[in-house]
PDB file of C-alpha atoms in Angstrom:
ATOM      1  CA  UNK A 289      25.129-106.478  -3.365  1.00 56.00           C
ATOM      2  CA  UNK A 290      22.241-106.222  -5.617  1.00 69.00           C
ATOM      3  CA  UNK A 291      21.452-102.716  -3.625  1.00 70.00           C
ATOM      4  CA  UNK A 292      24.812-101.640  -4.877  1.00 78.00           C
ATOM      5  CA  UNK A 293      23.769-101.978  -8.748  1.00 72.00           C
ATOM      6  CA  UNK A 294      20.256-100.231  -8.172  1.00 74.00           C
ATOM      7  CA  UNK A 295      22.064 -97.181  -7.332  1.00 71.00           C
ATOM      8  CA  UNK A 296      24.468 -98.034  -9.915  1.00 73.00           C
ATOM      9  CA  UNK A 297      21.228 -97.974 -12.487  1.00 71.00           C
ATOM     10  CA  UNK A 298      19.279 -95.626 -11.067  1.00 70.00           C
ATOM     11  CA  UNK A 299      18.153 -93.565 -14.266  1.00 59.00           C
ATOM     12  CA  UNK A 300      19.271 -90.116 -12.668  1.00 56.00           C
ATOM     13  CA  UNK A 301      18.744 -87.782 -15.765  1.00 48.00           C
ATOM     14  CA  UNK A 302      15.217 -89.314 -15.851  1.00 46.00           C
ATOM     15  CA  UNK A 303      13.986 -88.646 -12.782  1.00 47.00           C
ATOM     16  CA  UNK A 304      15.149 -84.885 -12.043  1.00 44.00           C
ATOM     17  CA  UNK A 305      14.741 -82.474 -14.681  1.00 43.00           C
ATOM     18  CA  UNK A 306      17.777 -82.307 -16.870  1.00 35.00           C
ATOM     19  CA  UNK A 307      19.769 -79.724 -16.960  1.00 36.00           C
ATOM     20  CA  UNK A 308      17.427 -77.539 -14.274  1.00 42.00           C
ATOM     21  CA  UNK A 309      18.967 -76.425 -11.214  1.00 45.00           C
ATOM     22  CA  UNK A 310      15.370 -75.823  -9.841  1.00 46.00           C
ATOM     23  CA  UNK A 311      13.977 -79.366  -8.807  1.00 45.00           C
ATOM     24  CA  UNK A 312      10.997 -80.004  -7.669  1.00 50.00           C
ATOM     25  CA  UNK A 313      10.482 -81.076  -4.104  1.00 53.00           C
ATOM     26  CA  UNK A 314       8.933 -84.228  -4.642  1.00 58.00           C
ATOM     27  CA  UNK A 315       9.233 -86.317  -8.074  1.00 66.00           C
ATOM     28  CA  UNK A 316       7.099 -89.465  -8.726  1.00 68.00           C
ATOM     29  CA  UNK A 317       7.707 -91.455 -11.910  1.00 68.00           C
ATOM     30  CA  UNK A 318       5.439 -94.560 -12.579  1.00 71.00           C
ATOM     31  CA  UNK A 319       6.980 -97.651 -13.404  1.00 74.00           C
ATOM     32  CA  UNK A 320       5.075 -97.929 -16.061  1.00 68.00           C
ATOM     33  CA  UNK A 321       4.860 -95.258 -18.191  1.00 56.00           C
ATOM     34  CA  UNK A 322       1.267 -93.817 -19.853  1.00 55.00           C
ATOM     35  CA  UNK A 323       2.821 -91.366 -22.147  1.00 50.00           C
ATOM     36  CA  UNK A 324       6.232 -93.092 -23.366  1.00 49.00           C
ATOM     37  CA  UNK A 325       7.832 -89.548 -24.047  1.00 48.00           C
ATOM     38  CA  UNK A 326       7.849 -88.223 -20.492  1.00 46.00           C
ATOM     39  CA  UNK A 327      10.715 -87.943 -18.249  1.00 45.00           C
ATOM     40  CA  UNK A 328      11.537 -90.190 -15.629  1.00 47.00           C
ATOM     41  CA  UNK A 329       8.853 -93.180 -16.977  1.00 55.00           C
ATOM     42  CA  UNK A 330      10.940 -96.517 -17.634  1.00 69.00           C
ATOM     43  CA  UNK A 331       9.620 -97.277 -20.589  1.00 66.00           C
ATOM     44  CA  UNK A 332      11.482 -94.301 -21.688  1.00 63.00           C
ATOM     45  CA  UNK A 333      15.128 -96.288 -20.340  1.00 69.00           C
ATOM     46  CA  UNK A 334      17.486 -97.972 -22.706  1.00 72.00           C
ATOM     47  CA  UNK A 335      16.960-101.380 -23.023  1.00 77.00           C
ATOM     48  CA  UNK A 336      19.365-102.198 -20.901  1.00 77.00           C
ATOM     49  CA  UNK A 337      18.093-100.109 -17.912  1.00 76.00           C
ATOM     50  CA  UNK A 338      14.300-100.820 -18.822  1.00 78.00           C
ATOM     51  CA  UNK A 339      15.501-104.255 -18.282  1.00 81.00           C
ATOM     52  CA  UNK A 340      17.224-104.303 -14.889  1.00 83.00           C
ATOM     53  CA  UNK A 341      14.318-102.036 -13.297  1.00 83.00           C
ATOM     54  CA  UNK A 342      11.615-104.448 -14.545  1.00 84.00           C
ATOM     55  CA  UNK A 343      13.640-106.941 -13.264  1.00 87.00           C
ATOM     56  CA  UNK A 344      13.732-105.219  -9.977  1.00 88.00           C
ATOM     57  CA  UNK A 345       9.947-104.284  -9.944  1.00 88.00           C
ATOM     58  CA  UNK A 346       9.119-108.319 -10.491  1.00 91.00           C
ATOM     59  CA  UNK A 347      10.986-109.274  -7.772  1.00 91.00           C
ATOM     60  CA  UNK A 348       9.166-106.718  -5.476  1.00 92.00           C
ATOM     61  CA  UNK A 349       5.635-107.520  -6.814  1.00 92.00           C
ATOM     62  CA  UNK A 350       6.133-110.972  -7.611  1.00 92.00           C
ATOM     63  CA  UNK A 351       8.474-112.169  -4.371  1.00 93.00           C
ATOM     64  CA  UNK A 352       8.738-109.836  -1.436  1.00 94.00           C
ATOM     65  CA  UNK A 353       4.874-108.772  -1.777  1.00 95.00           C
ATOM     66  CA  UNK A 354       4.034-112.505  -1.105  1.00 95.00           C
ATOM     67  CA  UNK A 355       6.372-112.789   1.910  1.00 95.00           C
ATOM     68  CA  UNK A 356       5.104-109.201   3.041  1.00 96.00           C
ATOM     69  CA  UNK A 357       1.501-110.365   2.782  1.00 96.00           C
ATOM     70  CA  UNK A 358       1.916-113.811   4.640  1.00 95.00           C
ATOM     71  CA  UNK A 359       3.906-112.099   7.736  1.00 95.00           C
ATOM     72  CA  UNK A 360       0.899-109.362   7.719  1.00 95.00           C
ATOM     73  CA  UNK A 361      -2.057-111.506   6.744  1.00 95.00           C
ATOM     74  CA  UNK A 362      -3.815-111.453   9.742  1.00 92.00           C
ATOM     75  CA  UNK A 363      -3.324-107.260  10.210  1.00 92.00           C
ATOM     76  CA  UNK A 364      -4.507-106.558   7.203  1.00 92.00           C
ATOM     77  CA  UNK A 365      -7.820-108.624   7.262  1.00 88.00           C
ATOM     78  CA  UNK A 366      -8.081-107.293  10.886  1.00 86.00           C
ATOM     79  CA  UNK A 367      -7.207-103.455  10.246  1.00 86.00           C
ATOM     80  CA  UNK A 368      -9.000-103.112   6.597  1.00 83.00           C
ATOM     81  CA  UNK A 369     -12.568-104.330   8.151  1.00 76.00           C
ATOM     82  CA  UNK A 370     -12.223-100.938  10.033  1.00 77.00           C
ATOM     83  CA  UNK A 371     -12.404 -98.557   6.879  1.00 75.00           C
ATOM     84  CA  UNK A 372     -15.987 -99.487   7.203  1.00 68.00           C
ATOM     85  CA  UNK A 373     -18.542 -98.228   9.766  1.00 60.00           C
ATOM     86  CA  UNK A 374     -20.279-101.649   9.998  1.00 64.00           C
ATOM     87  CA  UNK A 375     -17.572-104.029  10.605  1.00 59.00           C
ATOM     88  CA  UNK A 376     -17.573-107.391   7.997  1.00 57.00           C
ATOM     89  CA  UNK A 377     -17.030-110.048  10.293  1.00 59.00           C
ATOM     90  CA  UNK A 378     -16.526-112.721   7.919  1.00 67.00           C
ATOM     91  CA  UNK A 379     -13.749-110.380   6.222  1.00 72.00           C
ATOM     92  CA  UNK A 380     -10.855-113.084   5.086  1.00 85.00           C
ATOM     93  CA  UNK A 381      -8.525-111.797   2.565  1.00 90.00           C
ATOM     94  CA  UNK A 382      -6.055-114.392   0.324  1.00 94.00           C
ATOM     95  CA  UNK A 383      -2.958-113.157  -1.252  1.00 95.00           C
ATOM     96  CA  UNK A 384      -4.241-113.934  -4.739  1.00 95.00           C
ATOM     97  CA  UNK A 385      -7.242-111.484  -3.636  1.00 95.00           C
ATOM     98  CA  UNK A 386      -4.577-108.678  -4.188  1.00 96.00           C
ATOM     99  CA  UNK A 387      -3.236-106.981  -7.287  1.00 94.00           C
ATOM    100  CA  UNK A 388      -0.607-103.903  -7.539  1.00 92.00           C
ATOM    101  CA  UNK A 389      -2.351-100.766  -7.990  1.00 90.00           C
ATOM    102  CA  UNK A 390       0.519 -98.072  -8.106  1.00 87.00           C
ATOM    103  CA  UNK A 391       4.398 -98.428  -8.026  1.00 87.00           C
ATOM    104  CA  UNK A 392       6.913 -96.001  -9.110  1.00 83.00           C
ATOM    105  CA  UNK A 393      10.263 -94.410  -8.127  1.00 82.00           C
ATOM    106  CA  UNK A 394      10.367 -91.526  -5.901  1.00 81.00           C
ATOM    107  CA  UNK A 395      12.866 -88.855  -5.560  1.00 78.00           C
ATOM    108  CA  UNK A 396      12.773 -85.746  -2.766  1.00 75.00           C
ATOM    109  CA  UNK A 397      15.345 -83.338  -2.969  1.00 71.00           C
ATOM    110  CA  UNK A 398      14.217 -79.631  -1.818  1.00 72.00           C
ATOM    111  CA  UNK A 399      13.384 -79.089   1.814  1.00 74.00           C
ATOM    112  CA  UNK A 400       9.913 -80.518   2.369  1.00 77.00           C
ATOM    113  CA  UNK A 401       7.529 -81.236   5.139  1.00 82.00           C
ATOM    114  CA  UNK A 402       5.463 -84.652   4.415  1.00 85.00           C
ATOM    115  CA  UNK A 403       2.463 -84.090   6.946  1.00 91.00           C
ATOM    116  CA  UNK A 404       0.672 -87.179   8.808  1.00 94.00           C
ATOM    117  CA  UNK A 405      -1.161 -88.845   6.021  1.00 94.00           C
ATOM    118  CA  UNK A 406      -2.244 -92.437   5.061  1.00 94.00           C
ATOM    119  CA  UNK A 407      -1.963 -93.530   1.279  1.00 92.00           C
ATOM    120  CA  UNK A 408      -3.734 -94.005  -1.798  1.00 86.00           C
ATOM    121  CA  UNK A 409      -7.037 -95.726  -0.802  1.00 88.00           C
ATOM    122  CA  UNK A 410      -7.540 -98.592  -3.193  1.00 89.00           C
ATOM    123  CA  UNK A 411      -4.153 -99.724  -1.763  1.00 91.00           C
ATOM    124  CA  UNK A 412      -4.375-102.097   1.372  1.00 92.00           C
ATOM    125  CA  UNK A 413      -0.606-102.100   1.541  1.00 95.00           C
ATOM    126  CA  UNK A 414       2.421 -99.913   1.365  1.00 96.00           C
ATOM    127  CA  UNK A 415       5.400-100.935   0.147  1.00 96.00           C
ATOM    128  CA  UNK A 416       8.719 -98.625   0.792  1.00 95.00           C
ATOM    129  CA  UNK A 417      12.427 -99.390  -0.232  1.00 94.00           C
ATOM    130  CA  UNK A 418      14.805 -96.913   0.586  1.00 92.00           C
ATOM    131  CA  UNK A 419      18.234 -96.367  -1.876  1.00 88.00           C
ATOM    132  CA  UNK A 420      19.899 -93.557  -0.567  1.00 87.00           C
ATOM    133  CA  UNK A 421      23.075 -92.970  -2.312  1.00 81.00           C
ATOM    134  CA  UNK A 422      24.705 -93.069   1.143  1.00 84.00           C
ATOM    135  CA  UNK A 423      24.612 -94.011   4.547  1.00 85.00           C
ATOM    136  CA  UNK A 424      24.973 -90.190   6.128  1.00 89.00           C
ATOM    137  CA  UNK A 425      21.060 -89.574   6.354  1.00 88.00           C
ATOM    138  CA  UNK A 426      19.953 -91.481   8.815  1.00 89.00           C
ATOM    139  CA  UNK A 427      17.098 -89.009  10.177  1.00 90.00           C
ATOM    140  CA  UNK A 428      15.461 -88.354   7.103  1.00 89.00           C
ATOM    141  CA  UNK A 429      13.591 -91.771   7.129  1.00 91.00           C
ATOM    142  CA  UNK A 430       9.717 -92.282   7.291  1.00 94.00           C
ATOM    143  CA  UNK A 431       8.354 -90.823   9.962  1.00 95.00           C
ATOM    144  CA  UNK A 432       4.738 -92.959  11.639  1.00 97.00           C
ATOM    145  CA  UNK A 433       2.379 -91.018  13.826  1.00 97.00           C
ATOM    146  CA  UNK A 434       0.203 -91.993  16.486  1.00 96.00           C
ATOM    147  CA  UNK A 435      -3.021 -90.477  16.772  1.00 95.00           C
ATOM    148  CA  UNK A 436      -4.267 -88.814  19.440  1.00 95.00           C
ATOM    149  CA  UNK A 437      -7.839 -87.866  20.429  1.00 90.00           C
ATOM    150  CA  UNK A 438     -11.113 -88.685  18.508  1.00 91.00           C
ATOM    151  CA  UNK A 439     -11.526 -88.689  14.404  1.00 90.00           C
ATOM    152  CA  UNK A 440     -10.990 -91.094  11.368  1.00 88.00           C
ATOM    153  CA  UNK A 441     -10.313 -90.089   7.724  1.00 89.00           C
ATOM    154  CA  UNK A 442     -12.580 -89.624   5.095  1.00 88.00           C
ATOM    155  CA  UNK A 443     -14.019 -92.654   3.228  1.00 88.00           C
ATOM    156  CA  UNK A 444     -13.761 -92.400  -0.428  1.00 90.00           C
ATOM    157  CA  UNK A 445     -17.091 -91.594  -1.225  1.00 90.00           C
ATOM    158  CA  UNK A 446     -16.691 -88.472   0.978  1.00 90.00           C
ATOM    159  CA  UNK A 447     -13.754 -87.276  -0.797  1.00 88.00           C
ATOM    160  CA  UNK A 448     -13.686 -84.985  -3.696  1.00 88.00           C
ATOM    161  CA  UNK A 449     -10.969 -87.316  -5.818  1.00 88.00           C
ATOM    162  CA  UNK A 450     -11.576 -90.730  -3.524  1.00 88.00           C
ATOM    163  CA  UNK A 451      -8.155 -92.106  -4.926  1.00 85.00           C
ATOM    164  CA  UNK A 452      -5.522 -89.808  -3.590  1.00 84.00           C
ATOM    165  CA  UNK A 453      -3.584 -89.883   0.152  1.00 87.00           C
ATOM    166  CA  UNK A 454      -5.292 -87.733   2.393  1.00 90.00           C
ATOM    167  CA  UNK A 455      -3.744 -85.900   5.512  1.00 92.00           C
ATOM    168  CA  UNK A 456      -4.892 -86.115   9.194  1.00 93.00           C
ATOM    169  CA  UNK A 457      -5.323 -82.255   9.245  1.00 91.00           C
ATOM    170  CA  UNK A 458      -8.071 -82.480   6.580  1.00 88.00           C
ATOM    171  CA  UNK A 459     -10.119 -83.837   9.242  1.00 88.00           C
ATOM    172  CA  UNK A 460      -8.878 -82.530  12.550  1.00 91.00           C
ATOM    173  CA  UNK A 461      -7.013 -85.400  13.653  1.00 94.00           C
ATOM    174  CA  UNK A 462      -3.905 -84.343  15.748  1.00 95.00           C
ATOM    175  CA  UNK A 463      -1.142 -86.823  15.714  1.00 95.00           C
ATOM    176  CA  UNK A 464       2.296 -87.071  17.685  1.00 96.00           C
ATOM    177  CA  UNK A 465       4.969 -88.779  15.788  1.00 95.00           C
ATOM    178  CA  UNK A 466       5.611 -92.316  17.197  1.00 96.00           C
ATOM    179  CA  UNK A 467       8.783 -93.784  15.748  1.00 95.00           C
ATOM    180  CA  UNK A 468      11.282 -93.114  12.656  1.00 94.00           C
ATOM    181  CA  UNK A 469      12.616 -95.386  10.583  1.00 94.00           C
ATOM    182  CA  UNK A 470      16.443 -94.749   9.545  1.00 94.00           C
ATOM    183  CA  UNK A 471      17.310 -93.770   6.420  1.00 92.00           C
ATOM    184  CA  UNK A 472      19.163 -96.546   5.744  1.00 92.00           C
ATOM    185  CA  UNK A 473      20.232 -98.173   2.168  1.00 89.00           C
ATOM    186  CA  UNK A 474      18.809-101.681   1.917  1.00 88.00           C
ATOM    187  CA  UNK A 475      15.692-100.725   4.234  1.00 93.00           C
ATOM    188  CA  UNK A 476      12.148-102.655   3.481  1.00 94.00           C
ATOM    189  CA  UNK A 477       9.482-100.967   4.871  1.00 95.00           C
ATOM    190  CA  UNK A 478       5.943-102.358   4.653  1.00 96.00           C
ATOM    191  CA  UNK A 479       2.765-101.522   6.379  1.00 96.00           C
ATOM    192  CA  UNK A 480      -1.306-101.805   6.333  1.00 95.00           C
ATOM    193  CA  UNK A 481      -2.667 -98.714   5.025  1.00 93.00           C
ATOM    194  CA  UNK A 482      -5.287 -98.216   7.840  1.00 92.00           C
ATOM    195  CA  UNK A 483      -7.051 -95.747   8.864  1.00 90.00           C
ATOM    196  CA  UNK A 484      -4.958 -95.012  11.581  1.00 92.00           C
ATOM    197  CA  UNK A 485      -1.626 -95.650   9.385  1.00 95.00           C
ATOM    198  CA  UNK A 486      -0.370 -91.905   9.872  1.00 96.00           C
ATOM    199  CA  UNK A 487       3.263 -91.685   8.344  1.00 96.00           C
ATOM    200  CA  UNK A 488       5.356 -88.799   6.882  1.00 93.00           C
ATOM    201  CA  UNK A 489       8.599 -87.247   6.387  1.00 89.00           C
ATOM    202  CA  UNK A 490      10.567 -84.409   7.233  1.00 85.00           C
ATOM    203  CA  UNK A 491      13.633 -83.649   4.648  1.00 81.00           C
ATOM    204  CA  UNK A 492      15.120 -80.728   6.275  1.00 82.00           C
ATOM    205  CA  UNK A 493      18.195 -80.019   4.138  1.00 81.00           C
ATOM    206  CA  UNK A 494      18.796 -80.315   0.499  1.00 79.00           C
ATOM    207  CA  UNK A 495      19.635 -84.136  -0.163  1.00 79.00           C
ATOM    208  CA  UNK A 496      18.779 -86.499  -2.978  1.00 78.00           C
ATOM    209  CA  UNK A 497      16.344 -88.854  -1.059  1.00 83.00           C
ATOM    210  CA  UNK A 498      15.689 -91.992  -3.342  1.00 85.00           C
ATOM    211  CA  UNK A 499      13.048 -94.220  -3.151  1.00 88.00           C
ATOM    212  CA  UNK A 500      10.562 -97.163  -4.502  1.00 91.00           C
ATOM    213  CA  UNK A 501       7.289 -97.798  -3.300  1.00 92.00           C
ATOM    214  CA  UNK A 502       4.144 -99.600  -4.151  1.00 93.00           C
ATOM    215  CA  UNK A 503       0.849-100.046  -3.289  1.00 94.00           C
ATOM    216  CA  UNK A 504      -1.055-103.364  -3.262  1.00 95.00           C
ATOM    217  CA  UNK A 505      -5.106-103.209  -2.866  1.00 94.00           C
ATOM    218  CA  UNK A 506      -7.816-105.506  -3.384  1.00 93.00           C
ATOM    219  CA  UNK A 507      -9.006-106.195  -6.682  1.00 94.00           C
ATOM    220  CA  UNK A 508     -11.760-104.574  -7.837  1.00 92.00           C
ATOM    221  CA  UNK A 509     -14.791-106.840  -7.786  1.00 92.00           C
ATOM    222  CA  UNK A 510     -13.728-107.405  -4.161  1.00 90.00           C
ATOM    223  CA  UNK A 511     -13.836-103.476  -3.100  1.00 90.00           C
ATOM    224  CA  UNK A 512     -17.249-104.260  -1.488  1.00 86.00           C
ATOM    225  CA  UNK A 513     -16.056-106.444   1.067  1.00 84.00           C
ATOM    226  CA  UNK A 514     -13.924-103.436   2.593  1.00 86.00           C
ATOM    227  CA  UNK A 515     -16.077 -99.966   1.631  1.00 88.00           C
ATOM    228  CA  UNK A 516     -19.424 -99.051   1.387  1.00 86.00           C
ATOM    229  CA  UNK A 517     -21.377 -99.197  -1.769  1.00 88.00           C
ATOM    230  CA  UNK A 518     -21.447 -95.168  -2.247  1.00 91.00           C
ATOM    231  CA  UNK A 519     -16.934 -95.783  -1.638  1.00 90.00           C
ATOM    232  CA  UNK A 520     -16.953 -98.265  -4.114  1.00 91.00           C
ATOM    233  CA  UNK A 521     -18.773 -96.609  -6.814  1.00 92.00           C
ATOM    234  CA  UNK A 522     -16.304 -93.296  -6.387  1.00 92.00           C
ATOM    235  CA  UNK A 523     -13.249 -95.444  -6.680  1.00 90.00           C
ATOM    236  CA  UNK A 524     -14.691 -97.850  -9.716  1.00 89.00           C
ATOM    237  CA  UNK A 525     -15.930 -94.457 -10.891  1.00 83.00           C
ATOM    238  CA  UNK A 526     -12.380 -92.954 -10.886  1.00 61.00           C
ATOM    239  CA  UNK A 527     -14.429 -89.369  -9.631  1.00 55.00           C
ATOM    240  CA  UNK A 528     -16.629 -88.493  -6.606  1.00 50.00           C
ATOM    241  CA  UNK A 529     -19.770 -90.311  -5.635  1.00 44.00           C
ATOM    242  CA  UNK A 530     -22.005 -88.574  -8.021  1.00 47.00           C
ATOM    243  CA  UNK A 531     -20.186 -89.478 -10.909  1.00 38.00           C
ATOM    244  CA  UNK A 532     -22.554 -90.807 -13.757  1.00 34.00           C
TER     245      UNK A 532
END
């Protein structure tokens, strides 16, 4: 099974710290690498390795984003209208509208508490793929959260770095967890990053949880047709609001 030779590839020494016996709890490594000397980037790999991941990341950008956007077209043009106060009615996003805005391998192995969150906010939608390097940790999946009572999350102009994932405490929101997905290898995930999209993750023992996940937004010149004009500046801004 292809799943079998990810975990076969998966560039271990790159993504934990060699030789440390002190990991950190959560690791992120960008597919794509801005500084070509740091650990855990693949355009550090051998050839051979940079080759198979790329490989893997074109089928997940280039393949099951299109079949992930068609079976969620109509939730995400109905769900992203909401990230603004006055609703666009006319709001009709194409998948050619959409361009990958983050993806990188994730690895979680201290104990570590994930609160209710929602994701990176230029991305519209979250892609997760889990490759566990067994089948024993079923529990430890992605946790989704219903909220309950009144609040909504922070629009990007509001925020002091409008890019990052922000948490439902940050604003008061209380949330009860709602379902959780099995930790399961050869598990696809995907899901609009609304503003009610709570999600998390509980790892409560030591265990080398494995992941990819990506994050697919609008493209820029489009960011209008979802936030405000003070939200689109911050985010085409890469700061706050009053960046000049």
């Amino acid at each position: 099974m292809y799943y079998d030779y990810l975990i076969k590839i998966w560039p271990y020494e790159h993504i934990l710290s060699v030789g440390s016996q002190s990991f950190r709890a959560m690791s992120f490594h960008g597919m794509h690498a801005d500084n070509p000397d740091s650990l855990g980037q693949v355009g550090k790999l051998a050839d051979d390795l940079k080759h198979d991941w790329l490989q893997f990341e074109e089928l997940m950008v280039g393949c099951v984003f299109s079949l992930v956007f068609e079976k969620l077209k109509p939730a995400i043009n109905e769900h992203l209208r909401r990230y603004d106060l006055d609703c666009h009615d006319q709001l009709m996003l194409e998948k050619d509208d959409f361009e990958i805005i983050q993806d990188e391998l994730v690895t979680r192995r201290n104990k570590h508490i994930l609160a209710p969150h929602i994701d990176n906010l230029r991305g519209a939608l979250t892609i997760l793929y889990y490759m566990p390097p067994d089948s024993d940790h079923m529990h430890l999946g992605t946790l989704f959260y219903k909220q309950v009572g009144p609040g909504r999350p922070l629009l990007p102009k509001d925020m002091p770095v409008p890019f990052y994932a922000q948490y439902a405490s940050s604003s008061s929101i209380t949330c009860v967890e709602a379902k959780r997905v099995p930790f399961a290898p050869n598990t696809l995930i995907a899901f609009v990053n609304s503003i009610d999209a709570w999600h998390g993750q509980h790892l409560d023992e030591m265990y080398d949880r494995r992941g990819y996940q990506s994050f697919f937004g609008v493209r820029e010149a489009l960011l209008d047709r979802i936030f405000d004009a003070q939200s689109v500046r911050a985010l085409t801004c890469g700061g706050a609001a009053d960046a000049t």
